Amino acid sequence: MTLWFNLGDWTKAVSFEEACQDLALRLAERAGLSDDAALNVLDVGVGSGVQDALFVERFGANVVGVEPGDVLEHNRRYGSERLRFVSGRGEALPVNESFDRVMALDCAYHFRHRSDFFREALRVLRPGGKLAAFDLAMTRPVTLKDRALARLAGVPHANLWHSQDVGSRLEQAGFAVEAIEDMSSSVWPGLLRYAEMHPYAQNLSPMLSLIHI
């Protein structure tokens, strides 16, 4: 069973694990990770932490991963001089040091309030640092059905933002927005095909027509 779990970038991938890894690498590219400079990275909402091990191996980054609950197994599995995990939430980051990059891979829409995460991200970024996130936003007005499905998926109602509002909300938090990329065509078609072929993944399908990048 794979340790990867995100919506995936299905542009080239043929398997779920490949798609998840490709999405992590696409986010790393947008964050400007490079093996030319060992950047200090805070990755928030790390899941199993497998993407952080990839960021260290591929780019030589120094990574602190944040995940709610016990992170002992994360540190046992991946911990090193360049990678450590701490327990905490994105809305109240448990760190006081500063970072070159803050990253959030397919997770911020689950936080209690995404705006709090943005403010916290700005707090821990060094001058000239960058926030890079793969996140979800609505492309149409929110309906009662949307709210019910969001509740089942663990998405707070406060995070059902419209895609046109994301930039202004980032600016309100203090960020200068460099770019917002619509990845709908890279995610949904491939993920829907995967869900159709794998019965255990079909519970994803109800949300996919409702929530888009």
Short mmCIF file of C-alpha atoms in Angstrom, two decimals:
data_model
loop_
_atom_site.label_atom_id
_atom_site.label_comp_id
_atom_site.label_asym_id
_atom_site.label_seq_id
_atom_site.Cartn_x
_atom_site.Cartn_y
_atom_site.Cartn_z
CA MET A 1 0.00 0.00 0.00
CA THR A 2 1.33 3.42 -0.97
CA LEU A 3 2.22 6.12 1.56
CA TRP A 4 1.25 8.76 -0.99
CA PHE A 5 -2.16 10.39 -0.73
CA ASN A 6 -3.14 13.55 -2.58
CA LEU A 7 -5.32 14.30 -5.62
CA GLY A 8 -2.35 13.95 -7.94
CA ASP A 9 -1.10 15.53 -11.15
CA TRP A 10 -2.29 13.14 -13.86
CA THR A 11 -0.69 14.94 -16.82
CA LYS A 12 1.75 12.07 -17.44
CA ALA A 13 1.13 9.63 -14.58
CA VAL A 14 -0.44 6.23 -15.13
CA SER A 15 -0.65 5.17 -11.48
CA PHE A 16 -1.94 6.82 -8.31
CA GLU A 17 1.51 6.86 -6.71
CA GLU A 18 3.07 8.47 -9.78
CA ALA A 19 0.36 11.12 -9.88
CA CYS A 20 0.83 11.95 -6.20
CA GLN A 21 4.59 12.22 -6.60
CA ASP A 22 4.21 14.36 -9.72
CA LEU A 23 1.93 16.78 -7.85
CA ALA A 24 4.48 17.06 -5.03
CA LEU A 25 7.24 17.76 -7.56
CA ARG A 26 5.08 20.32 -9.36
CA LEU A 27 4.53 22.12 -6.06
CA ALA A 28 8.27 21.97 -5.36
CA GLU A 29 8.92 23.52 -8.77
CA ARG A 30 6.47 26.34 -8.08
CA ALA A 31 8.14 26.88 -4.69
CA GLY A 32 11.50 27.23 -6.41
CA LEU A 33 13.17 24.28 -4.72
CA SER A 34 16.48 23.55 -6.41
CA ASP A 35 19.54 21.44 -5.72
CA ASP A 36 21.56 24.62 -6.31
CA ALA A 37 20.55 25.95 -2.88
CA ALA A 38 19.60 24.06 0.28
CA LEU A 39 16.51 26.03 1.26
CA ASN A 40 14.87 25.81 4.67
CA VAL A 41 11.33 24.56 4.11
CA LEU A 42 8.31 24.28 6.39
CA ASP A 43 5.85 21.74 4.99
CA VAL A 44 2.45 21.93 6.66
CA GLY A 45 -0.05 19.07 6.71
CA VAL A 46 2.43 16.41 5.61
CA GLY A 47 0.28 13.28 5.83
CA SER A 48 2.69 10.34 5.92
CA GLY A 49 5.63 12.67 5.26
CA VAL A 50 6.75 10.84 2.13
CA GLN A 51 6.88 14.06 0.07
CA ASP A 52 9.31 15.58 2.58
CA ALA A 53 11.72 12.71 2.16
CA LEU A 54 11.48 13.37 -1.60
CA PHE A 55 12.20 17.10 -1.14
CA VAL A 56 15.30 16.28 0.91
CA GLU A 57 16.55 13.61 -1.50
CA ARG A 58 15.80 15.45 -4.74
CA PHE A 59 16.62 19.04 -3.78
CA GLY A 60 18.81 18.84 -0.67
CA ALA A 61 16.26 20.91 1.23
CA ASN A 62 16.21 21.24 5.01
CA VAL A 63 12.64 20.39 5.92
CA VAL A 64 10.46 20.68 9.01
CA GLY A 65 7.15 18.87 8.58
CA VAL A 66 4.06 19.80 10.59
CA GLU A 67 1.23 17.32 11.17
CA PRO A 68 -1.47 17.09 13.85
CA GLY A 69 -1.09 14.25 16.33
CA ASP A 70 1.86 12.00 17.11
CA VAL A 71 4.76 12.34 14.68
CA LEU A 72 7.03 9.78 16.36
CA GLU A 73 6.63 7.29 13.50
CA HIS A 74 7.33 10.03 10.95
CA ASN A 75 10.65 10.79 12.64
CA ARG A 76 11.50 7.10 12.96
CA ARG A 77 10.81 6.50 9.29
CA TYR A 78 12.32 9.61 7.70
CA GLY A 79 14.03 11.69 10.38
CA SER A 80 17.56 12.91 9.65
CA GLU A 81 19.78 15.95 10.03
CA ARG A 82 17.84 17.56 7.19
CA LEU A 83 14.33 16.37 8.06
CA ARG A 84 12.31 16.44 11.26
CA PHE A 85 8.62 16.43 12.09
CA VAL A 86 6.75 18.33 14.78
CA SER A 87 3.19 18.02 16.01
CA GLY A 88 0.92 20.98 15.37
CA ARG A 89 -1.75 22.61 13.23
CA GLY A 90 -1.50 24.93 10.29
CA GLU A 91 -3.60 27.59 12.00
CA ALA A 92 -1.12 27.85 14.91
CA LEU A 93 2.27 26.74 13.63
CA PRO A 94 4.41 25.23 16.40
CA VAL A 95 7.65 26.89 15.25
CA ASN A 96 9.40 30.15 16.01
CA GLU A 97 12.24 29.92 13.50
CA SER A 98 12.08 31.45 10.03
CA PHE A 99 11.92 29.63 6.68
CA ASP A 100 12.68 30.33 3.03
CA ARG A 101 9.58 28.45 1.91
CA VAL A 102 6.26 27.40 3.42
CA MET A 103 4.48 24.62 1.50
CA ALA A 104 1.07 22.99 1.82
CA LEU A 105 0.31 20.05 -0.47
CA ASP A 106 -3.41 19.38 -0.90
CA CYS A 107 -4.34 20.04 2.72
CA ALA A 108 -5.07 23.68 3.63
CA TYR A 109 -8.78 23.41 2.78
CA HIS A 110 -9.05 20.97 5.71
CA PHE A 111 -7.67 23.48 8.23
CA ARG A 112 -10.16 25.08 10.62
CA HIS A 113 -9.76 28.35 8.79
CA ARG A 114 -7.43 28.73 5.85
CA SER A 115 -6.98 32.47 6.48
CA ASP A 116 -5.36 31.71 9.84
CA PHE A 117 -2.88 29.43 8.08
CA PHE A 118 -1.98 32.17 5.61
CA ARG A 119 -1.28 34.60 8.45
CA GLU A 120 0.83 32.00 10.23
CA ALA A 121 2.73 31.23 7.04
CA LEU A 122 3.60 34.90 6.64
CA ARG A 123 4.75 35.03 10.26
CA VAL A 124 7.37 32.31 9.80
CA LEU A 125 8.58 33.29 6.32
CA ARG A 126 11.84 35.16 5.99
CA PRO A 127 11.84 38.42 4.00
CA GLY A 128 11.73 37.38 0.35
CA GLY A 129 10.36 33.94 1.25
CA LYS A 130 7.56 32.24 -0.63
CA LEU A 131 4.36 30.36 0.12
CA ALA A 132 3.47 27.57 -2.33
CA ALA A 133 0.26 25.58 -1.93
CA PHE A 134 -1.89 23.17 -3.90
CA ASP A 135 -5.40 23.92 -2.68
CA LEU A 136 -9.06 23.73 -3.64
CA ALA A 137 -11.63 26.44 -4.36
CA MET A 138 -15.16 26.55 -5.75
CA THR A 139 -15.87 27.72 -9.30
CA ARG A 140 -19.58 28.42 -8.72
CA PRO A 141 -21.81 29.61 -5.86
CA VAL A 142 -21.92 27.26 -2.87
CA THR A 143 -25.11 25.24 -2.51
CA LEU A 144 -26.56 23.35 0.46
CA LYS A 145 -25.48 20.12 -1.22
CA ASP A 146 -21.92 21.45 -1.48
CA ARG A 147 -21.93 22.21 2.23
CA ALA A 148 -23.19 18.74 3.08
CA LEU A 149 -20.55 17.05 0.92
CA ALA A 150 -17.84 19.32 2.31
CA ARG A 151 -18.82 18.32 5.83
CA LEU A 152 -18.49 14.63 4.90
CA ALA A 153 -15.06 15.33 3.38
CA GLY A 154 -13.83 17.22 6.45
CA VAL A 155 -13.80 20.62 4.73
CA PRO A 156 -15.02 23.45 7.03
CA HIS A 157 -17.70 25.68 5.52
CA ALA A 158 -15.42 28.69 6.10
CA ASN A 159 -13.01 27.21 3.54
CA LEU A 160 -15.51 26.98 0.68
CA TRP A 161 -13.92 29.92 -1.09
CA HIS A 162 -14.64 30.90 -4.66
CA SER A 163 -11.60 30.68 -6.93
CA GLN A 164 -11.92 34.38 -7.82
CA ASP A 165 -11.50 35.34 -4.16
CA VAL A 166 -8.30 33.41 -3.43
CA GLY A 167 -5.94 36.14 -4.61
CA SER A 168 -7.62 38.88 -2.58
CA ARG A 169 -7.64 36.70 0.54
CA LEU A 170 -3.90 36.07 0.15
CA GLU A 171 -3.34 39.81 -0.24
CA GLN A 172 -5.41 40.48 2.87
CA ALA A 173 -3.08 38.12 4.75
CA GLY A 174 -0.10 40.20 3.57
CA PHE A 175 1.18 38.28 0.53
CA ALA A 176 2.13 39.72 -2.83
CA VAL A 177 0.54 37.17 -5.17
CA GLU A 178 2.96 35.98 -7.84
CA ALA A 179 0.66 33.55 -9.66
CA ILE A 180 -2.44 31.40 -9.21
CA GLU A 181 -2.52 28.42 -11.54
CA ASP A 182 -5.68 26.52 -12.46
CA MET A 183 -4.78 22.81 -12.40
CA SER A 184 -8.27 21.41 -12.97
CA SER A 185 -7.39 19.78 -16.29
CA SER A 186 -4.30 18.16 -14.79
CA VAL A 187 -6.16 16.67 -11.84
CA TRP A 188 -9.81 15.80 -12.33
CA PRO A 189 -9.93 13.82 -15.61
CA GLY A 190 -7.16 11.45 -14.55
CA LEU A 191 -8.44 11.08 -11.01
CA LEU A 192 -11.96 10.33 -12.24
CA ARG A 193 -10.61 7.63 -14.56
CA TYR A 194 -8.69 6.16 -11.64
CA ALA A 195 -11.80 6.20 -9.44
CA GLU A 196 -13.81 4.44 -12.14
CA MET A 197 -11.22 1.66 -12.37
CA HIS A 198 -10.77 1.22 -8.61
CA PRO A 199 -14.00 0.62 -6.67
CA TYR A 200 -12.43 1.58 -3.33
CA ALA A 201 -11.69 5.06 -4.74
CA GLN A 202 -15.20 5.73 -6.04
CA ASN A 203 -16.19 7.54 -2.84
CA LEU A 204 -14.12 10.45 -4.18
CA SER A 205 -16.41 10.90 -7.17
CA PRO A 206 -19.26 12.95 -5.59
CA MET A 207 -16.90 15.80 -4.69
CA LEU A 208 -15.02 15.99 -7.95
CA SER A 209 -17.73 17.73 -9.95
CA LEU A 210 -18.25 20.29 -7.18
CA ILE A 211 -14.85 21.47 -6.00
CA HIS A 212 -12.20 22.65 -8.39
CA ILE A 213 -8.88 24.41 -8.38
#
